[in-house]
Coordinates of C-alpha atoms in Angstrom, one line a residue:
N38 CA 128.3 131.9 -2.6
G39 CA 127.9 128.6 -4.4
Q40 CA 130.6 126.9 -2.3
P41 CA 129.8 123.3 -0.9
Y42 CA 129.4 123.1 2.8
S43 CA 131.9 120.3 2.9
M44 CA 133.8 118.0 0.6
E45 CA 134.5 114.3 1.2
D46 CA 136.7 112.2 -1.0
A47 CA 137.2 108.4 -0.8
F48 CA 139.3 106.0 -2.8
F49 CA 139.1 102.3 -2.6
V50 CA 141.8 99.8 -3.5
R51 CA 141.4 96.0 -3.3
D52 CA 143.6 93.0 -4.0
A53 CA 143.0 89.3 -3.6
F54 CA 145.5 86.4 -3.3
H55 CA 144.3 82.9 -4.1
P56 CA 146.9 80.1 -4.6
Q57 CA 145.7 77.7 -7.2
G58 CA 144.0 74.7 -5.7
S59 CA 144.1 76.1 -2.1
P60 CA 140.9 76.6 0.0
L61 CA 142.4 79.8 1.3
T62 CA 141.9 83.3 -0.2
A63 CA 143.2 86.5 1.3
Y64 CA 141.6 89.9 0.6
L65 CA 143.2 93.3 1.3
N66 CA 141.0 96.4 1.2
V67 CA 142.2 99.9 1.7
W68 CA 140.1 103.0 1.9
L69 CA 141.7 106.5 1.5
K70 CA 139.5 109.1 3.0
D71 CA 139.7 112.9 3.1
S72 CA 137.1 115.4 4.6
S73 CA 137.0 119.1 4.6
L74 CA 134.3 119.0 7.3
T75 CA 136.9 118.2 10.0
N76 CA 140.0 118.7 7.9
T77 CA 141.2 115.2 8.5
N78 CA 142.3 112.3 6.3
Y79 CA 142.6 108.6 7.1
V80 CA 143.8 105.3 5.7
D81 CA 141.4 102.5 6.7
P82 CA 142.8 99.0 5.9
R83 CA 141.1 95.7 6.2
L84 CA 142.5 92.2 5.8
S85 CA 140.3 89.1 5.4
V86 CA 141.2 85.5 5.1
V87 CA 138.5 83.1 3.8
Y88 CA 138.6 79.3 4.0
S89 CA 136.1 77.6 1.7
R90 CA 135.6 73.9 1.5
R91 CA 132.4 72.2 0.2
N92 CA 129.6 73.1 2.6
D93 CA 131.7 75.2 5.0
V94 CA 133.1 78.8 4.9
V95 CA 135.2 80.3 7.6
R96 CA 136.2 84.0 7.5
A97 CA 138.6 85.9 9.8
A98 CA 139.0 89.7 9.4
V99 CA 140.7 92.6 11.1
G100 CA 140.6 96.2 10.1
A101 CA 140.2 99.8 11.0
T102 CA 137.5 102.3 10.0
S103 CA 136.7 106.0 10.4
T104 CA 133.3 107.8 10.3
Q105 CA 133.0 111.5 9.8
P106 CA 130.2 113.6 11.5
T107 CA 127.6 114.7 9.1
A108 CA 127.2 118.3 7.9
T109 CA 124.0 118.6 10.0
D110 CA 126.0 117.9 13.2
L111 CA 127.8 121.2 12.6
A112 CA 124.8 123.1 11.2
P113 CA 123.7 126.4 12.9
F114 CA 121.5 126.5 16.0
S115 CA 118.0 125.2 15.5
V116 CA 115.2 125.7 18.1
N117 CA 113.0 122.9 19.5
S118 CA 109.3 123.3 19.5
I119 CA 108.1 124.3 23.0
G120 CA 104.7 123.0 22.2
A121 CA 106.1 119.4 22.4
L122 CA 106.4 119.8 26.1
A123 CA 102.7 120.6 26.6
G124 CA 101.1 118.2 29.1
T125 CA 104.4 116.6 30.1
N126 CA 106.1 116.6 33.5
I127 CA 109.2 118.8 32.9
C128 CA 110.2 119.5 36.5
G129 CA 113.4 117.9 37.7
Q130 CA 114.6 117.2 34.1
L131 CA 117.2 118.8 31.9
I132 CA 115.3 120.4 29.0
S133 CA 116.9 121.1 25.6
V134 CA 115.8 124.4 23.9
G135 CA 117.4 123.3 20.6
T136 CA 120.4 121.8 18.8
S137 CA 123.7 123.6 18.6
P138 CA 126.9 122.6 16.7
V139 CA 130.0 121.4 18.4
T140 CA 132.9 123.1 16.7
N141 CA 135.6 120.7 17.8
L142 CA 133.7 117.5 16.9
K143 CA 136.1 114.8 15.6
P144 CA 135.5 111.7 13.5
E145 CA 134.9 108.3 15.1
R146 CA 137.7 105.8 14.8
G147 CA 137.3 102.0 15.2
V148 CA 139.4 98.9 15.2
D149 CA 137.6 95.6 14.9
T150 CA 138.1 91.8 14.6
E151 CA 135.6 89.3 13.3
L152 CA 135.4 85.5 13.0
S153 CA 132.5 83.9 11.2
W154 CA 131.5 80.4 10.1
G155 CA 128.8 79.4 7.6
H156 CA 127.6 75.9 7.0
R157 CA 125.1 74.5 4.5
F158 CA 123.3 71.4 5.6
Y159 CA 121.7 70.8 2.2
E160 CA 120.4 73.1 -0.5
D161 CA 118.4 75.8 1.3
S162 CA 119.1 74.8 4.9
Q163 CA 122.1 76.7 6.4
I164 CA 123.5 78.4 9.5
Q165 CA 125.9 81.3 10.0
V166 CA 127.6 82.3 13.3
T167 CA 129.6 85.5 13.7
A168 CA 131.7 86.6 16.7
Y169 CA 133.1 90.2 16.7
N170 CA 134.9 92.7 18.9
A171 CA 135.2 96.4 18.1
N172 CA 136.8 99.2 19.9
V173 CA 135.5 102.7 19.0
F174 CA 137.4 105.8 19.8
D175 CA 135.9 109.3 20.0
K176 CA 132.4 107.7 19.8
I177 CA 129.9 110.4 18.5
Y178 CA 127.1 110.7 21.1
N179 CA 124.3 113.1 21.4
S180 CA 124.1 115.0 24.8
T181 CA 122.3 117.9 26.4
V182 CA 124.5 120.3 28.4
P183 CA 123.0 122.9 30.8
F184 CA 123.4 126.6 30.4
S185 CA 124.8 126.8 33.9
Q186 CA 128.0 125.2 32.5
I187 CA 128.3 126.7 29.0
G188 CA 126.4 130.0 29.2
T189 CA 123.7 131.3 26.9
G190 CA 125.8 132.9 24.2
G191 CA 124.3 132.4 20.7
I192 CA 120.8 131.5 22.0
P193 CA 118.1 133.8 20.7
P194 CA 116.7 135.8 23.7
G195 CA 113.1 135.1 22.7
V196 CA 113.7 131.4 22.8
L197 CA 115.3 131.5 26.2
A198 CA 112.5 133.7 27.6
Q199 CA 109.8 131.3 26.4
Y200 CA 111.4 128.3 28.1
S201 CA 112.3 130.3 31.2
T202 CA 108.7 131.4 31.6
L203 CA 107.5 127.8 31.2
L204 CA 109.9 126.5 34.0
A205 CA 109.0 129.4 36.3
T206 CA 105.3 128.8 35.8
Q207 CA 105.1 125.0 36.0
C208 CA 108.0 124.3 38.5
G209 CA 108.5 127.6 40.4
Y210 CA 112.1 127.9 39.3
S211 CA 114.0 131.1 39.1
G212 CA 117.4 132.4 38.0
P213 CA 120.2 129.9 38.6
Q214 CA 117.7 127.0 38.9
I215 CA 116.4 127.8 35.3
L216 CA 119.9 127.8 33.9
A217 CA 120.6 124.5 35.5
Q218 CA 117.5 122.9 34.0
L219 CA 117.8 124.4 30.5
G220 CA 120.5 123.6 27.9
V221 CA 121.2 122.7 24.3
S222 CA 121.7 119.4 22.6
G223 CA 124.5 118.5 20.3
D224 CA 126.8 115.6 19.3
L225 CA 130.1 115.2 21.2
N226 CA 132.9 112.7 21.2
L227 CA 131.9 110.5 24.1
G228 CA 135.1 108.6 24.6
R229 CA 136.1 105.0 24.1
T230 CA 133.4 102.3 23.7
N231 CA 133.6 98.6 23.1
A232 CA 131.1 96.5 21.2
K233 CA 131.4 92.7 21.1
G234 CA 129.0 89.9 20.6
I235 CA 127.8 86.8 18.7
D236 CA 125.2 86.7 15.9
V237 CA 123.5 83.5 14.9
N238 CA 121.0 83.2 12.0
G239 CA 119.8 80.3 9.9
R240 CA 117.1 78.6 7.9
Q241 CA 116.0 75.0 8.2
R242 CA 113.7 73.1 5.9
I243 CA 111.2 71.0 8.0
S244 CA 109.2 69.6 5.1
R245 CA 108.7 70.3 1.4
D246 CA 106.8 73.6 2.0
L247 CA 107.6 74.4 5.7
F248 CA 110.7 76.2 6.9
A249 CA 112.0 77.5 10.2
D250 CA 114.0 80.8 10.3
Y251 CA 115.9 81.9 13.5
T252 CA 118.2 84.6 14.8
Y253 CA 119.9 85.1 18.1
A254 CA 122.2 87.9 19.1
I255 CA 124.3 88.7 22.2
T256 CA 125.2 92.4 22.0
S257 CA 127.6 93.8 24.6
S258 CA 128.0 97.5 24.1
T259 CA 129.9 99.2 27.0
L260 CA 131.4 102.5 27.7
S261 CA 135.1 101.9 28.4
S262 CA 136.2 105.5 29.3
A263 CA 134.9 109.0 28.9
D264 CA 135.9 112.6 30.0
V265 CA 134.8 113.6 33.4
S266 CA 132.7 116.5 31.9
V267 CA 130.8 114.0 29.8
L268 CA 130.0 111.8 32.7
Q269 CA 128.9 114.7 34.9
N270 CA 126.5 115.9 32.2
N271 CA 125.2 112.3 31.4
L272 CA 124.6 110.6 34.7
G273 CA 123.2 107.5 33.1
L274 CA 126.5 106.7 31.5
I275 CA 128.5 104.3 33.7
P276 CA 132.0 103.2 32.6
G277 CA 132.2 99.4 32.3
S278 CA 128.4 99.0 32.0
Q279 CA 126.1 98.4 29.1
L280 CA 125.1 101.5 27.3
P281 CA 121.5 102.6 28.0
G282 CA 118.9 101.3 25.6
V283 CA 121.0 98.5 24.2
P284 CA 119.5 95.1 25.2
L285 CA 122.1 92.3 25.7
H286 CA 120.0 89.5 24.2
T287 CA 117.5 89.4 21.3
Y288 CA 116.1 86.6 19.2
S289 CA 113.4 85.7 16.7
V290 CA 111.9 82.4 15.6
A291 CA 109.7 82.0 12.5
L292 CA 107.7 79.3 10.8
D293 CA 107.3 79.9 7.1
Y294 CA 104.9 77.9 4.9
Q295 CA 105.3 78.5 1.2
T296 CA 103.8 76.5 -1.7
K297 CA 104.9 76.3 -5.3
K298 CA 101.8 78.3 -6.3
N299 CA 103.0 81.2 -4.1
Y300 CA 100.7 80.9 -1.2
E301 CA 102.5 81.8 2.0
A302 CA 101.8 81.9 5.7
R303 CA 104.5 83.2 8.0
I304 CA 104.5 83.8 11.8
V305 CA 107.5 85.4 13.6
D306 CA 108.0 85.6 17.3
Y307 CA 110.5 88.3 18.5
W308 CA 112.0 88.7 22.0
T309 CA 114.2 91.4 23.5
A310 CA 115.8 91.7 26.8
A311 CA 115.6 94.5 29.4
N312 CA 117.6 97.8 28.9
N313 CA 115.5 98.3 25.8
A314 CA 114.1 101.5 24.2
K315 CA 110.7 101.0 25.9
N316 CA 112.4 101.1 29.4
S317 CA 110.5 97.8 30.0
P318 CA 111.5 94.4 31.3
A319 CA 112.1 91.7 28.7
F320 CA 109.1 91.4 26.3
S321 CA 108.1 89.6 23.1
W322 CA 105.5 89.9 20.3
A323 CA 104.5 87.9 17.2
N324 CA 103.7 89.1 13.7
L325 CA 101.7 87.1 11.1
L326 CA 101.8 87.4 7.3
L327 CA 99.3 85.7 5.0
S328 CA 99.8 86.1 1.2
A329 CA 97.9 84.6 -1.8
P330 CA 98.3 85.1 -5.5
A331 CA 95.6 87.3 -7.1
G332 CA 95.8 88.4 -10.7
P333 CA 99.2 90.0 -11.6
G334 CA 100.2 90.3 -8.0
S335 CA 99.3 89.0 -4.5
F336 CA 96.8 89.9 -1.8
N337 CA 98.5 90.3 1.7
V338 CA 97.3 90.4 5.2
N339 CA 99.7 91.6 7.9
V340 CA 98.8 91.1 11.6
Y341 CA 101.0 93.0 14.1
N342 CA 101.2 91.6 17.7
V343 CA 98.8 88.8 16.8
F344 CA 98.6 87.5 20.4
E345 CA 98.4 91.0 21.9
Q346 CA 101.4 90.5 24.1
D347 CA 102.6 93.3 26.5
V348 CA 99.9 95.6 25.2
E349 CA 99.8 99.1 26.7
I350 CA 99.1 102.3 24.7
R351 CA 99.8 104.6 27.7
G352 CA 103.1 105.3 29.4
L353 CA 102.9 103.9 32.9
I354 CA 104.5 106.4 35.3
G355 CA 106.8 104.7 37.9
Q356 CA 106.5 101.2 36.2
G357 CA 109.7 101.4 34.2
V358 CA 112.9 99.7 35.0
P359 CA 114.9 101.9 37.5
R360 CA 118.0 103.5 35.9
A361 CA 121.4 103.4 37.6
L362 CA 123.4 106.6 37.7
N363 CA 127.2 107.1 37.8
R364 CA 129.3 108.3 40.8
Y365 CA 128.8 112.0 39.9
A366 CA 125.1 111.8 40.8
S367 CA 123.9 113.6 43.9
P368 CA 120.9 112.4 46.0
T369 CA 118.6 115.0 44.3
D370 CA 119.5 113.5 40.9
Y371 CA 117.6 110.3 41.9
Q372 CA 114.3 112.2 42.6
P373 CA 113.0 112.0 39.0
L374 CA 113.5 108.2 39.2
I375 CA 111.1 107.7 42.0
G376 CA 107.5 108.7 42.9
A377 CA 105.3 110.7 40.5
A378 CA 108.2 111.5 38.2
A379 CA 109.7 107.9 38.1
T380 CA 110.7 106.1 35.0
E381 CA 108.0 105.5 32.5
R382 CA 107.2 102.1 31.1
F383 CA 105.9 101.8 27.5
G384 CA 104.0 98.8 26.1
L385 CA 103.1 97.5 22.7
L386 CA 100.2 98.5 20.6
P387 CA 97.2 96.1 20.4
R388 CA 96.7 93.7 17.5
T389 CA 96.7 95.6 14.2
I390 CA 95.6 94.2 10.9
E391 CA 96.8 95.6 7.6
F392 CA 95.5 94.7 4.1
S393 CA 97.6 95.3 1.0
Y394 CA 97.9 94.3 -2.6
T395 CA 101.3 93.9 -4.3
V396 CA 101.8 94.0 -8.1
H397 CA 104.6 91.8 -9.4
V398 CA 106.5 93.2 -12.3
K399 CA 108.4 90.7 -14.5

């Protein structure tokens, strides 16, 4: 009918106060937001105070923010491809037949504080340190809920029949067992989460053409509270613990050699702690970049995982880091985490070399 699916309006107001001759400046930002998607409107303020003196800058900030779900979060049901399950172990796991909208999805709300310090040692050598703490309410989180709890209304019969036949054939399930192992995915408001940490990054000149770059991050991301129904359907979520897949520590160190004639050699070593997306213990890898001027551009060679660290192109069944479950887990819920269906560890790809040519436009 030509009508937009949703309408979002946002207005931004900013003011700054800087007394003459003072090293302090105060900034006040206010966002006015309105959304027809969830029929909500918010006022998101933020106050920042900046101290600037010669080679040092200190910034303290506090504010609130809101994030609306996207229109796709509330889009009609879409089916997953059953072919993606071919050759995989689906028994003992909750399988999603598709994505379904959550009609009562609410925006995320957050309140955060931040303190940062930047220092310039000389010219292009500098360091920046940031500490932050953010509380997020109604965190939007994707989850799969079994049909045994929500029923099968709105699911095309043909889709349900295909998946039911697959589970019956491969796992020997029937009736109630199938409804307990099949469900739909969708975003939901998880509850309250807390994110806090420290970020450090900097660049240090070692000689005329040689630099060192570095980053280090401590990222604590925990679930503070959630509804009982959310915890029962997501056994890997444990209140007070780090969220799954979010490593606590990461860092990178780089040596960068650049000449005035635009020749460059750069090697970067990355490290990430456990509780990572690969379900692996802590691992690292290094990338190498070589670049040389050629005509109107530059010829580049990129080498990924140059030292072939933690290489494994296959998923190793049972080699992954065991996952903890919350107090709503029953003894049978631990069965997929041990034996033939245990957690799967994924490694890095072997050394990969890529050649490219970049044209520089003035």
